[in-house]
């Protein structure tokens, strides 16, 4: 009885957490904006009630509150709209970097306006007076800055998103788990956690196996003997593909394609193309396809020929044999 009660309580908690996550919009930014506007509109009455405060001080505090509250509201609204739009369209998960970039930009503008208001200068003057400091800091953290700028570009262009299976320069392959300001984190197929600088990613060739859809076309190549007619070889490979389609990762609705792609001295090379539902099943599907091809070719005595050369020492002859 206690176990069942605990399970029900856990399910209820998960359901409530899911509802809060789906709601995606908090009323607190709206409330803060309303309070800030009211404080700015009625600052004379507030200063009259609190005689220890001057009108200018109350007005400046109210103006700063308006700047930050509206920056918070606009950033939160943008994040909620982007998240809801992605869910409604059934798209992939939107990276947090884009919404964080908008929020940082809005709060930076609010900070500049607040500093200009408090010290009695325009935001342009404040920015100009801090130019030397910005230049020194930029030179000191130029590598970090390059990663951050590359991360901003990745967030805006969105060549990949969280959950996508990607490959960088045919060397690093994995599933994207997090896209940060400076680094991108991926989890490889063998559960290795890798952290890649964004500037390095921006210079590499990228292959996204999850876009524009999760299923994609893979292929294997095999070379068969010349004595096997092309029509028979194609029929055998298609038969093997039908057997391999029993694997859960295959897309059974897409028919396999077999093409003769090369004719050489060692035999005729065929390319068998098939569809995989998700890159997570890539290795399993390839294993199932090769196993089915091997079984079918052995059953019909059509395995590729391996020519062996045996040199007989002391005799001027070479013996060749085919296995």
PDB file of C-alpha atoms in Angstrom:
ATOM      1  CA  UNK A   1       0.000   0.000   0.000  1.00  0.00           C
ATOM      2  CA  UNK A   2       2.809   2.365   0.867  1.00  0.00           C
ATOM      3  CA  UNK A   3       4.591   1.578  -2.413  1.00  0.00           C
ATOM      4  CA  UNK A   4       1.456   2.295  -4.452  1.00  0.00           C
ATOM      5  CA  UNK A   5       0.930   5.581  -2.608  1.00  0.00           C
ATOM      6  CA  UNK A   6       4.534   6.562  -3.281  1.00  0.00           C
ATOM      7  CA  UNK A   7       4.157   5.757  -6.975  1.00  0.00           C
ATOM      8  CA  UNK A   8       0.964   7.817  -7.224  1.00  0.00           C
ATOM      9  CA  UNK A   9       2.632  10.724  -5.449  1.00  0.00           C
ATOM     10  CA  UNK A  10       5.638  10.479  -7.784  1.00  0.00           C
ATOM     11  CA  UNK A  11       3.398  10.378 -10.856  1.00  0.00           C
ATOM     12  CA  UNK A  12       1.463  13.380  -9.574  1.00  0.00           C
ATOM     13  CA  UNK A  13       4.675  15.326  -8.984  1.00  0.00           C
ATOM     14  CA  UNK A  14       5.952  14.490 -12.473  1.00  0.00           C
ATOM     15  CA  UNK A  15       2.626  15.529 -13.994  1.00  0.00           C
ATOM     16  CA  UNK A  16       2.684  18.852 -12.172  1.00  0.00           C
ATOM     17  CA  UNK A  17       6.289  19.434 -13.258  1.00  0.00           C
ATOM     18  CA  UNK A  18       5.306  18.659 -16.847  1.00  0.00           C
ATOM     19  CA  UNK A  19       2.407  21.135 -16.688  1.00  0.00           C
ATOM     20  CA  UNK A  20       4.699  23.846 -15.326  1.00  0.00           C
ATOM     21  CA  UNK A  21       7.216  23.115 -18.063  1.00  0.00           C
ATOM     22  CA  UNK A  22       4.557  23.230 -20.778  1.00  0.00           C
ATOM     23  CA  UNK A  23       3.170  26.481 -19.455  1.00  0.00           C
ATOM     24  CA  UNK A  24       6.531  28.121 -20.205  1.00  0.00           C
ATOM     25  CA  UNK A  25       5.507  31.683 -19.207  1.00  0.00           C
ATOM     26  CA  UNK A  26       5.775  33.218 -15.744  1.00  0.00           C
ATOM     27  CA  UNK A  27       3.618  36.132 -14.550  1.00  0.00           C
ATOM     28  CA  UNK A  28       6.452  37.620 -12.487  1.00  0.00           C
ATOM     29  CA  UNK A  29       8.006  39.731 -15.277  1.00  0.00           C
ATOM     30  CA  UNK A  30       4.583  41.275 -15.992  1.00  0.00           C
ATOM     31  CA  UNK A  31       4.025  42.020 -12.308  1.00  0.00           C
ATOM     32  CA  UNK A  32       7.486  43.572 -11.971  1.00  0.00           C
ATOM     33  CA  UNK A  33       6.917  45.752 -15.052  1.00  0.00           C
ATOM     34  CA  UNK A  34       3.547  46.955 -13.765  1.00  0.00           C
ATOM     35  CA  UNK A  35       4.984  47.801 -10.341  1.00  0.00           C
ATOM     36  CA  UNK A  36       7.912  49.659 -11.940  1.00  0.00           C
ATOM     37  CA  UNK A  37       5.610  51.719 -14.177  1.00  0.00           C
ATOM     38  CA  UNK A  38       3.342  52.591 -11.256  1.00  0.00           C
ATOM     39  CA  UNK A  39       6.397  53.578  -9.204  1.00  0.00           C
ATOM     40  CA  UNK A  40       7.583  55.885 -11.999  1.00  0.00           C
ATOM     41  CA  UNK A  41       4.143  57.438 -12.581  1.00  0.00           C
ATOM     42  CA  UNK A  42       3.394  58.090  -8.915  1.00  0.00           C
ATOM     43  CA  UNK A  43       6.906  58.961  -7.709  1.00  0.00           C
ATOM     44  CA  UNK A  44       5.800  62.474  -6.502  1.00  0.00           C
ATOM     45  CA  UNK A  45       3.216  60.936  -4.192  1.00  0.00           C
ATOM     46  CA  UNK A  46       5.724  58.351  -2.969  1.00  0.00           C
ATOM     47  CA  UNK A  47       8.331  61.007  -2.177  1.00  0.00           C
ATOM     48  CA  UNK A  48       5.656  62.993  -0.344  1.00  0.00           C
ATOM     49  CA  UNK A  49       4.817  59.987   1.812  1.00  0.00           C
ATOM     50  CA  UNK A  50       8.524  59.385   2.486  1.00  0.00           C
ATOM     51  CA  UNK A  51       9.945  62.811   3.265  1.00  0.00           C
ATOM     52  CA  UNK A  52      13.472  61.512   3.610  1.00  0.00           C
ATOM     53  CA  UNK A  53      13.697  60.806  -0.112  1.00  0.00           C
ATOM     54  CA  UNK A  54      14.082  63.420  -2.833  1.00  0.00           C
ATOM     55  CA  UNK A  55      11.958  63.450  -5.960  1.00  0.00           C
ATOM     56  CA  UNK A  56      14.951  62.933  -8.271  1.00  0.00           C
ATOM     57  CA  UNK A  57      16.172  59.923  -6.314  1.00  0.00           C
ATOM     58  CA  UNK A  58      12.764  58.230  -6.391  1.00  0.00           C
ATOM     59  CA  UNK A  59      12.382  59.009 -10.077  1.00  0.00           C
ATOM     60  CA  UNK A  60      15.805  57.588 -10.930  1.00  0.00           C
ATOM     61  CA  UNK A  61      15.146  54.427  -8.941  1.00  0.00           C
ATOM     62  CA  UNK A  62      11.794  54.026 -10.680  1.00  0.00           C
ATOM     63  CA  UNK A  63      13.373  54.574 -14.116  1.00  0.00           C
ATOM     64  CA  UNK A  64      16.055  51.948 -13.427  1.00  0.00           C
ATOM     65  CA  UNK A  65      13.346  49.548 -12.282  1.00  0.00           C
ATOM     66  CA  UNK A  66      11.447  50.198 -15.527  1.00  0.00           C
ATOM     67  CA  UNK A  67      14.548  49.520 -17.656  1.00  0.00           C
ATOM     68  CA  UNK A  68      15.344  46.201 -16.004  1.00  0.00           C
ATOM     69  CA  UNK A  69      11.766  44.983 -15.608  1.00  0.00           C
ATOM     70  CA  UNK A  70      10.966  45.597 -19.281  1.00  0.00           C
ATOM     71  CA  UNK A  71      14.225  43.923 -20.306  1.00  0.00           C
ATOM     72  CA  UNK A  72      13.238  40.924 -18.196  1.00  0.00           C
ATOM     73  CA  UNK A  73       9.717  40.927 -19.679  1.00  0.00           C
ATOM     74  CA  UNK A  74      10.879  41.158 -23.308  1.00  0.00           C
ATOM     75  CA  UNK A  75      13.508  38.448 -22.867  1.00  0.00           C
ATOM     76  CA  UNK A  76      11.061  36.123 -21.129  1.00  0.00           C
ATOM     77  CA  UNK A  77       8.415  36.768 -23.800  1.00  0.00           C
ATOM     78  CA  UNK A  78      10.854  36.003 -26.611  1.00  0.00           C
ATOM     79  CA  UNK A  79      11.924  32.743 -24.972  1.00  0.00           C
ATOM     80  CA  UNK A  80       8.298  31.673 -24.401  1.00  0.00           C
ATOM     81  CA  UNK A  81       7.282  32.480 -28.001  1.00  0.00           C
ATOM     82  CA  UNK A  82      10.222  30.616 -29.536  1.00  0.00           C
ATOM     83  CA  UNK A  83       9.695  27.577 -27.303  1.00  0.00           C
ATOM     84  CA  UNK A  84       5.952  27.422 -27.929  1.00  0.00           C
ATOM     85  CA  UNK A  85       6.381  27.889 -31.672  1.00  0.00           C
ATOM     86  CA  UNK A  86       8.893  25.049 -31.850  1.00  0.00           C
ATOM     87  CA  UNK A  87       6.596  22.701 -29.896  1.00  0.00           C
ATOM     88  CA  UNK A  88       3.521  23.627 -31.956  1.00  0.00           C
ATOM     89  CA  UNK A  89       5.327  22.943 -35.222  1.00  0.00           C
ATOM     90  CA  UNK A  90       6.772  19.674 -33.935  1.00  0.00           C
ATOM     91  CA  UNK A  91      10.304  20.846 -34.512  1.00  0.00           C
ATOM     92  CA  UNK A  92      13.492  19.949 -32.723  1.00  0.00           C
ATOM     93  CA  UNK A  93      14.348  21.511 -29.395  1.00  0.00           C
ATOM     94  CA  UNK A  94      15.415  25.140 -29.717  1.00  0.00           C
ATOM     95  CA  UNK A  95      18.873  25.862 -28.260  1.00  0.00           C
ATOM     96  CA  UNK A  96      18.962  28.113 -25.190  1.00  0.00           C
ATOM     97  CA  UNK A  97      21.797  30.178 -26.644  1.00  0.00           C
ATOM     98  CA  UNK A  98      19.534  32.291 -28.849  1.00  0.00           C
ATOM     99  CA  UNK A  99      17.154  33.264 -26.039  1.00  0.00           C
ATOM    100  CA  UNK A 100      20.088  33.864 -23.683  1.00  0.00           C
ATOM    101  CA  UNK A 101      21.675  36.132 -26.282  1.00  0.00           C
ATOM    102  CA  UNK A 102      18.495  38.215 -26.522  1.00  0.00           C
ATOM    103  CA  UNK A 103      18.239  38.428 -22.728  1.00  0.00           C
ATOM    104  CA  UNK A 104      21.879  39.494 -22.331  1.00  0.00           C
ATOM    105  CA  UNK A 105      21.453  42.143 -25.029  1.00  0.00           C
ATOM    106  CA  UNK A 106      18.352  43.567 -23.348  1.00  0.00           C
ATOM    107  CA  UNK A 107      19.965  43.661 -19.916  1.00  0.00           C
ATOM    108  CA  UNK A 108      23.083  45.270 -21.388  1.00  0.00           C
ATOM    109  CA  UNK A 109      20.951  48.033 -22.892  1.00  0.00           C
ATOM    110  CA  UNK A 110      19.137  48.468 -19.578  1.00  0.00           C
ATOM    111  CA  UNK A 111      22.477  48.705 -17.747  1.00  0.00           C
ATOM    112  CA  UNK A 112      23.809  51.340 -20.151  1.00  0.00           C
ATOM    113  CA  UNK A 113      20.641  53.406 -19.828  1.00  0.00           C
ATOM    114  CA  UNK A 114      20.715  53.103 -16.036  1.00  0.00           C
ATOM    115  CA  UNK A 115      24.378  54.155 -15.776  1.00  0.00           C
ATOM    116  CA  UNK A 116      23.795  57.092 -18.099  1.00  0.00           C
ATOM    117  CA  UNK A 117      20.796  58.176 -16.057  1.00  0.00           C
ATOM    118  CA  UNK A 118      22.504  57.870 -12.673  1.00  0.00           C
ATOM    119  CA  UNK A 119      25.724  59.694 -13.603  1.00  0.00           C
ATOM    120  CA  UNK A 120      23.976  62.253 -15.768  1.00  0.00           C
ATOM    121  CA  UNK A 121      25.512  61.230 -19.109  1.00  0.00           C
ATOM    122  CA  UNK A 122      24.121  59.713 -22.257  1.00  0.00           C
ATOM    123  CA  UNK A 123      24.627  56.004 -22.963  1.00  0.00           C
ATOM    124  CA  UNK A 124      26.933  56.915 -25.847  1.00  0.00           C
ATOM    125  CA  UNK A 125      29.221  58.874 -23.531  1.00  0.00           C
ATOM    126  CA  UNK A 126      29.371  56.019 -21.067  1.00  0.00           C
ATOM    127  CA  UNK A 127      30.292  53.607 -23.848  1.00  0.00           C
ATOM    128  CA  UNK A 128      32.977  55.927 -25.237  1.00  0.00           C
ATOM    129  CA  UNK A 129      34.605  56.448 -21.824  1.00  0.00           C
ATOM    130  CA  UNK A 130      34.923  52.687 -21.313  1.00  0.00           C
ATOM    131  CA  UNK A 131      36.337  52.004 -24.790  1.00  0.00           C
ATOM    132  CA  UNK A 132      39.929  51.616 -23.612  1.00  0.00           C
ATOM    133  CA  UNK A 133      38.970  49.117 -20.919  1.00  0.00           C
ATOM    134  CA  UNK A 134      36.916  47.122 -23.429  1.00  0.00           C
ATOM    135  CA  UNK A 135      39.857  47.042 -25.872  1.00  0.00           C
ATOM    136  CA  UNK A 136      42.271  45.768 -23.201  1.00  0.00           C
ATOM    137  CA  UNK A 137      39.871  43.095 -22.019  1.00  0.00           C
ATOM    138  CA  UNK A 138      39.142  42.066 -25.607  1.00  0.00           C
ATOM    139  CA  UNK A 139      42.830  41.514 -26.330  1.00  0.00           C
ATOM    140  CA  UNK A 140      43.320  39.544 -23.117  1.00  0.00           C
ATOM    141  CA  UNK A 141      40.411  37.193 -23.751  1.00  0.00           C
ATOM    142  CA  UNK A 142      40.549  37.073 -27.556  1.00  0.00           C
ATOM    143  CA  UNK A 143      40.413  33.256 -27.671  1.00  0.00           C
ATOM    144  CA  UNK A 144      37.425  33.133 -25.354  1.00  0.00           C
ATOM    145  CA  UNK A 145      35.828  35.942 -27.323  1.00  0.00           C
ATOM    146  CA  UNK A 146      36.297  34.005 -30.575  1.00  0.00           C
ATOM    147  CA  UNK A 147      34.508  31.016 -29.027  1.00  0.00           C
ATOM    148  CA  UNK A 148      31.690  33.244 -27.777  1.00  0.00           C
ATOM    149  CA  UNK A 149      31.210  34.941 -31.160  1.00  0.00           C
ATOM    150  CA  UNK A 150      31.245  31.557 -32.881  1.00  0.00           C
ATOM    151  CA  UNK A 151      28.663  30.363 -30.343  1.00  0.00           C
ATOM    152  CA  UNK A 152      26.455  33.354 -31.151  1.00  0.00           C
ATOM    153  CA  UNK A 153      26.725  32.556 -34.870  1.00  0.00           C
ATOM    154  CA  UNK A 154      25.823  28.912 -34.211  1.00  0.00           C
ATOM    155  CA  UNK A 155      22.850  30.022 -32.122  1.00  0.00           C
ATOM    156  CA  UNK A 156      21.568  32.309 -34.870  1.00  0.00           C
ATOM    157  CA  UNK A 157      22.134  29.957 -37.814  1.00  0.00           C
ATOM    158  CA  UNK A 158      21.180  26.809 -35.842  1.00  0.00           C
ATOM    159  CA  UNK A 159      22.963  24.216 -38.030  1.00  0.00           C
ATOM    160  CA  UNK A 160      22.244  21.724 -35.249  1.00  0.00           C
ATOM    161  CA  UNK A 161      20.114  21.635 -32.129  1.00  0.00           C
ATOM    162  CA  UNK A 162      20.030  19.761 -28.852  1.00  0.00           C
ATOM    163  CA  UNK A 163      19.350  16.069 -29.485  1.00  0.00           C
ATOM    164  CA  UNK A 164      20.734  16.041 -33.048  1.00  0.00           C
ATOM    165  CA  UNK A 165      23.271  13.449 -34.174  1.00  0.00           C
ATOM    166  CA  UNK A 166      26.157  15.287 -35.825  1.00  0.00           C
ATOM    167  CA  UNK A 167      29.552  14.500 -37.329  1.00  0.00           C
ATOM    168  CA  UNK A 168      32.511  16.897 -37.455  1.00  0.00           C
ATOM    169  CA  UNK A 169      35.075  16.343 -40.235  1.00  0.00           C
ATOM    170  CA  UNK A 170      34.326  12.575 -40.285  1.00  0.00           C
ATOM    171  CA  UNK A 171      36.244  12.271 -37.002  1.00  0.00           C
ATOM    172  CA  UNK A 172      33.911  13.147 -34.135  1.00  0.00           C
ATOM    173  CA  UNK A 173      30.343  11.806 -34.136  1.00  0.00           C
ATOM    174  CA  UNK A 174      27.796  12.092 -31.358  1.00  0.00           C
ATOM    175  CA  UNK A 175      24.522  13.491 -30.054  1.00  0.00           C
ATOM    176  CA  UNK A 176      24.409  17.167 -29.047  1.00  0.00           C
ATOM    177  CA  UNK A 177      23.537  17.505 -25.352  1.00  0.00           C
ATOM    178  CA  UNK A 178      24.219  21.195 -24.729  1.00  0.00           C
ATOM    179  CA  UNK A 179      25.030  24.314 -26.746  1.00  0.00           C
ATOM    180  CA  UNK A 180      26.764  26.906 -24.598  1.00  0.00           C
ATOM    181  CA  UNK A 181      28.265  30.338 -25.101  1.00  0.00           C
ATOM    182  CA  UNK A 182      31.810  29.018 -25.491  1.00  0.00           C
ATOM    183  CA  UNK A 183      31.559  25.260 -25.998  1.00  0.00           C
ATOM    184  CA  UNK A 184      29.258  22.602 -27.404  1.00  0.00           C
ATOM    185  CA  UNK A 185      28.950  19.286 -25.593  1.00  0.00           C
ATOM    186  CA  UNK A 186      28.215  15.997 -27.337  1.00  0.00           C
ATOM    187  CA  UNK A 187      27.822  12.393 -26.239  1.00  0.00           C
ATOM    188  CA  UNK A 188      29.368   9.879 -28.629  1.00  0.00           C
ATOM    189  CA  UNK A 189      27.924   6.480 -29.504  1.00  0.00           C
ATOM    190  CA  UNK A 190      30.290   4.785 -27.023  1.00  0.00           C
ATOM    191  CA  UNK A 191      29.097   7.118 -24.189  1.00  0.00           C
ATOM    192  CA  UNK A 192      32.150   9.365 -24.298  1.00  0.00           C
ATOM    193  CA  UNK A 193      31.454  12.932 -23.171  1.00  0.00           C
ATOM    194  CA  UNK A 194      33.216  15.467 -25.405  1.00  0.00           C
ATOM    195  CA  UNK A 195      33.483  19.265 -25.094  1.00  0.00           C
ATOM    196  CA  UNK A 196      34.257  21.135 -28.323  1.00  0.00           C
ATOM    197  CA  UNK A 197      35.086  24.871 -28.560  1.00  0.00           C
ATOM    198  CA  UNK A 198      32.587  26.714 -30.740  1.00  0.00           C
ATOM    199  CA  UNK A 199      35.345  28.403 -32.751  1.00  0.00           C
ATOM    200  CA  UNK A 200      36.690  24.975 -33.711  1.00  0.00           C
ATOM    201  CA  UNK A 201      33.230  23.776 -34.726  1.00  0.00           C
ATOM    202  CA  UNK A 202      32.689  26.833 -36.948  1.00  0.00           C
ATOM    203  CA  UNK A 203      35.798  25.918 -38.994  1.00  0.00           C
ATOM    204  CA  UNK A 204      34.911  22.254 -39.514  1.00  0.00           C
ATOM    205  CA  UNK A 205      32.674  20.521 -42.013  1.00  0.00           C
ATOM    206  CA  UNK A 206      29.444  19.499 -40.312  1.00  0.00           C
ATOM    207  CA  UNK A 207      27.089  16.635 -41.145  1.00  0.00           C
ATOM    208  CA  UNK A 208      23.739  16.622 -39.356  1.00  0.00           C
ATOM    209  CA  UNK A 209      22.035  13.220 -39.443  1.00  0.00           C
ATOM    210  CA  UNK A 210      18.889  14.554 -37.723  1.00  0.00           C
ATOM    211  CA  UNK A 211      18.016  17.382 -40.121  1.00  0.00           C
ATOM    212  CA  UNK A 212      15.761  18.077 -41.869  1.00  0.00           C
ATOM    213  CA  UNK A 213      14.345  14.749 -40.623  1.00  0.00           C
ATOM    214  CA  UNK A 214      15.607  12.009 -38.351  1.00  0.00           C
ATOM    215  CA  UNK A 215      15.560   9.148 -40.874  1.00  0.00           C
ATOM    216  CA  UNK A 216      18.253   9.101 -43.536  1.00  0.00           C
ATOM    217  CA  UNK A 217      19.723   6.864 -46.212  1.00  0.00           C
ATOM    218  CA  UNK A 218      22.780   4.715 -45.479  1.00  0.00           C
ATOM    219  CA  UNK A 219      24.669   2.372 -47.791  1.00  0.00           C
ATOM    220  CA  UNK A 220      27.048  -0.591 -47.917  1.00  0.00           C
ATOM    221  CA  UNK A 221      29.256  -1.749 -50.776  1.00  0.00           C
ATOM    222  CA  UNK A 222      30.196  -5.278 -51.775  1.00  0.00           C
ATOM    223  CA  UNK A 223      32.171  -6.757 -54.685  1.00  0.00           C
ATOM    224  CA  UNK A 224      30.991 -10.032 -56.259  1.00  0.00           C
ATOM    225  CA  UNK A 225      32.533 -12.325 -58.848  1.00  0.00           C
ATOM    226  CA  UNK A 226      32.145 -11.713 -62.578  1.00  0.00           C
ATOM    227  CA  UNK A 227      30.487 -15.089 -63.105  1.00  0.00           C
ATOM    228  CA  UNK A 228      27.427 -13.924 -61.168  1.00  0.00           C
ATOM    229  CA  UNK A 229      25.130 -11.971 -63.527  1.00  0.00           C
ATOM    230  CA  UNK A 230      24.225  -8.457 -62.482  1.00  0.00           C
ATOM    231  CA  UNK A 231      20.502  -9.252 -62.407  1.00  0.00           C
ATOM    232  CA  UNK A 232      21.087 -12.235 -60.109  1.00  0.00           C
ATOM    233  CA  UNK A 233      23.408 -10.242 -57.850  1.00  0.00           C
ATOM    234  CA  UNK A 234      20.843  -7.476 -57.498  1.00  0.00           C
ATOM    235  CA  UNK A 235      18.136 -10.003 -56.674  1.00  0.00           C
ATOM    236  CA  UNK A 236      20.302 -11.607 -53.987  1.00  0.00           C
ATOM    237  CA  UNK A 237      21.164  -8.270 -52.390  1.00  0.00           C
ATOM    238  CA  UNK A 238      17.508  -7.185 -52.389  1.00  0.00           C
ATOM    239  CA  UNK A 239      16.584 -10.493 -50.769  1.00  0.00           C
ATOM    240  CA  UNK A 240      19.184  -9.868 -48.083  1.00  0.00           C
ATOM    241  CA  UNK A 241      17.848  -6.353 -47.560  1.00  0.00           C
ATOM    242  CA  UNK A 242      14.333  -7.691 -46.992  1.00  0.00           C
ATOM    243  CA  UNK A 243      15.700  -9.976 -44.288  1.00  0.00           C
ATOM    244  CA  UNK A 244      17.605  -7.120 -42.640  1.00  0.00           C
ATOM    245  CA  UNK A 245      14.478  -4.959 -42.560  1.00  0.00           C
ATOM    246  CA  UNK A 246      13.260  -7.007 -39.600  1.00  0.00           C
ATOM    247  CA  UNK A 247      15.713  -4.975 -37.520  1.00  0.00           C
ATOM    248  CA  UNK A 248      13.799  -2.373 -35.401  1.00  0.00           C
ATOM    249  CA  UNK A 249      15.948   0.537 -36.592  1.00  0.00           C
ATOM    250  CA  UNK A 250      15.095   0.115 -40.271  1.00  0.00           C
ATOM    251  CA  UNK A 251      12.468   2.154 -42.141  1.00  0.00           C
ATOM    252  CA  UNK A 252      10.397  -0.638 -43.651  1.00  0.00           C
ATOM    253  CA  UNK A 253       8.250   1.741 -45.726  1.00  0.00           C
ATOM    254  CA  UNK A 254      11.246   2.703 -47.906  1.00  0.00           C
ATOM    255  CA  UNK A 255      12.386   0.129 -50.453  1.00  0.00           C
ATOM    256  CA  UNK A 256      16.101  -0.702 -50.702  1.00  0.00           C
ATOM    257  CA  UNK A 257      18.015   0.359 -53.795  1.00  0.00           C
ATOM    258  CA  UNK A 258      20.742  -1.776 -55.379  1.00  0.00           C
ATOM    259  CA  UNK A 259      23.021  -0.357 -58.079  1.00  0.00           C
ATOM    260  CA  UNK A 260      26.125  -1.671 -59.858  1.00  0.00           C
ATOM    261  CA  UNK A 261      28.641   1.103 -59.301  1.00  0.00           C
ATOM    262  CA  UNK A 262      31.980  -0.308 -60.478  1.00  0.00           C
ATOM    263  CA  UNK A 263      33.303  -2.971 -62.881  1.00  0.00           C
ATOM    264  CA  UNK A 264      36.900  -3.976 -62.220  1.00  0.00           C
ATOM    265  CA  UNK A 265      39.376  -6.803 -62.478  1.00  0.00           C
ATOM    266  CA  UNK A 266      38.485  -8.139 -59.035  1.00  0.00           C
ATOM    267  CA  UNK A 267      34.756  -8.175 -59.719  1.00  0.00           C
ATOM    268  CA  UNK A 268      31.606  -6.041 -59.915  1.00  0.00           C
ATOM    269  CA  UNK A 269      30.988  -3.634 -57.054  1.00  0.00           C
ATOM    270  CA  UNK A 270      27.385  -3.078 -55.904  1.00  0.00           C
ATOM    271  CA  UNK A 271      26.018  -0.357 -53.627  1.00  0.00           C
ATOM    272  CA  UNK A 272      23.026  -1.241 -51.452  1.00  0.00           C
ATOM    273  CA  UNK A 273      21.156   1.760 -50.062  1.00  0.00           C
ATOM    274  CA  UNK A 274      18.694   1.456 -47.182  1.00  0.00           C
ATOM    275  CA  UNK A 275      16.901   3.789 -44.766  1.00  0.00           C
ATOM    276  CA  UNK A 276      17.656   4.132 -41.060  1.00  0.00           C
ATOM    277  CA  UNK A 277      15.046   5.606 -38.711  1.00  0.00           C
ATOM    278  CA  UNK A 278      17.566   7.303 -36.406  1.00  0.00           C
ATOM    279  CA  UNK A 279      21.332   7.606 -36.285  1.00  0.00           C
ATOM    280  CA  UNK A 280      21.265   5.910 -32.880  1.00  0.00           C
ATOM    281  CA  UNK A 281      20.488   2.664 -34.788  1.00  0.00           C
ATOM    282  CA  UNK A 282      23.166   3.189 -37.459  1.00  0.00           C
ATOM    283  CA  UNK A 283      25.587   0.544 -36.168  1.00  0.00           C
ATOM    284  CA  UNK A 284      22.841  -2.004 -35.456  1.00  0.00           C
ATOM    285  CA  UNK A 285      21.298  -1.539 -38.908  1.00  0.00           C
ATOM    286  CA  UNK A 286      24.658  -1.852 -40.659  1.00  0.00           C
ATOM    287  CA  UNK A 287      25.411  -5.020 -38.680  1.00  0.00           C
ATOM    288  CA  UNK A 288      22.007  -6.500 -39.560  1.00  0.00           C
ATOM    289  CA  UNK A 289      22.446  -5.636 -43.250  1.00  0.00           C
ATOM    290  CA  UNK A 290      25.944  -7.152 -43.513  1.00  0.00           C
ATOM    291  CA  UNK A 291      24.852 -10.253 -41.615  1.00  0.00           C
ATOM    292  CA  UNK A 292      21.871 -10.720 -43.949  1.00  0.00           C
ATOM    293  CA  UNK A 293      24.088 -10.247 -47.032  1.00  0.00           C
ATOM    294  CA  UNK A 294      26.596 -12.802 -45.757  1.00  0.00           C
ATOM    295  CA  UNK A 295      23.869 -15.349 -44.991  1.00  0.00           C
ATOM    296  CA  UNK A 296      22.187 -14.903 -48.381  1.00  0.00           C
ATOM    297  CA  UNK A 297      25.421 -15.116 -50.389  1.00  0.00           C
ATOM    298  CA  UNK A 298      26.543 -18.242 -48.494  1.00  0.00           C
ATOM    299  CA  UNK A 299      23.182 -19.874 -49.119  1.00  0.00           C
ATOM    300  CA  UNK A 300      23.497 -19.299 -52.894  1.00  0.00           C
ATOM    301  CA  UNK A 301      27.267 -19.962 -53.080  1.00  0.00           C
ATOM    302  CA  UNK A 302      27.919 -16.414 -54.272  1.00  0.00           C
ATOM    303  CA  UNK A 303      30.571 -15.232 -51.844  1.00  0.00           C
ATOM    304  CA  UNK A 304      33.283 -12.942 -53.252  1.00  0.00           C
ATOM    305  CA  UNK A 305      36.340 -14.726 -54.617  1.00  0.00           C
ATOM    306  CA  UNK A 306      39.743 -14.256 -53.002  1.00  0.00           C
ATOM    307  CA  UNK A 307      42.614 -15.014 -55.353  1.00  0.00           C
ATOM    308  CA  UNK A 308      45.668 -16.468 -53.673  1.00  0.00           C
ATOM    309  CA  UNK A 309      49.113 -16.549 -55.280  1.00  0.00           C
ATOM    310  CA  UNK A 310      51.533 -19.351 -54.243  1.00  0.00           C
ATOM    311  CA  UNK A 311      55.145 -19.154 -55.365  1.00  0.00           C
ATOM    312  CA  UNK A 312      56.883 -22.519 -55.602  1.00  0.00           C
ATOM    313  CA  UNK A 313      60.545 -22.079 -54.628  1.00  0.00           C
ATOM    314  CA  UNK A 314      63.042 -23.767 -56.945  1.00  0.00           C
ATOM    315  CA  UNK A 315      60.592 -23.969 -59.800  1.00  0.00           C
ATOM    316  CA  UNK A 316      59.935 -21.322 -62.382  1.00  0.00           C
ATOM    317  CA  UNK A 317      56.172 -21.147 -61.996  1.00  0.00           C
ATOM    318  CA  UNK A 318      53.433 -19.399 -60.086  1.00  0.00           C
ATOM    319  CA  UNK A 319      50.339 -21.260 -58.965  1.00  0.00           C
ATOM    320  CA  UNK A 320      47.105 -19.282 -58.621  1.00  0.00           C
ATOM    321  CA  UNK A 321      44.021 -20.558 -56.880  1.00  0.00           C
ATOM    322  CA  UNK A 322      40.584 -19.069 -56.204  1.00  0.00           C
ATOM    323  CA  UNK A 323      38.773 -19.539 -52.888  1.00  0.00           C
TER     324      UNK A 323
END
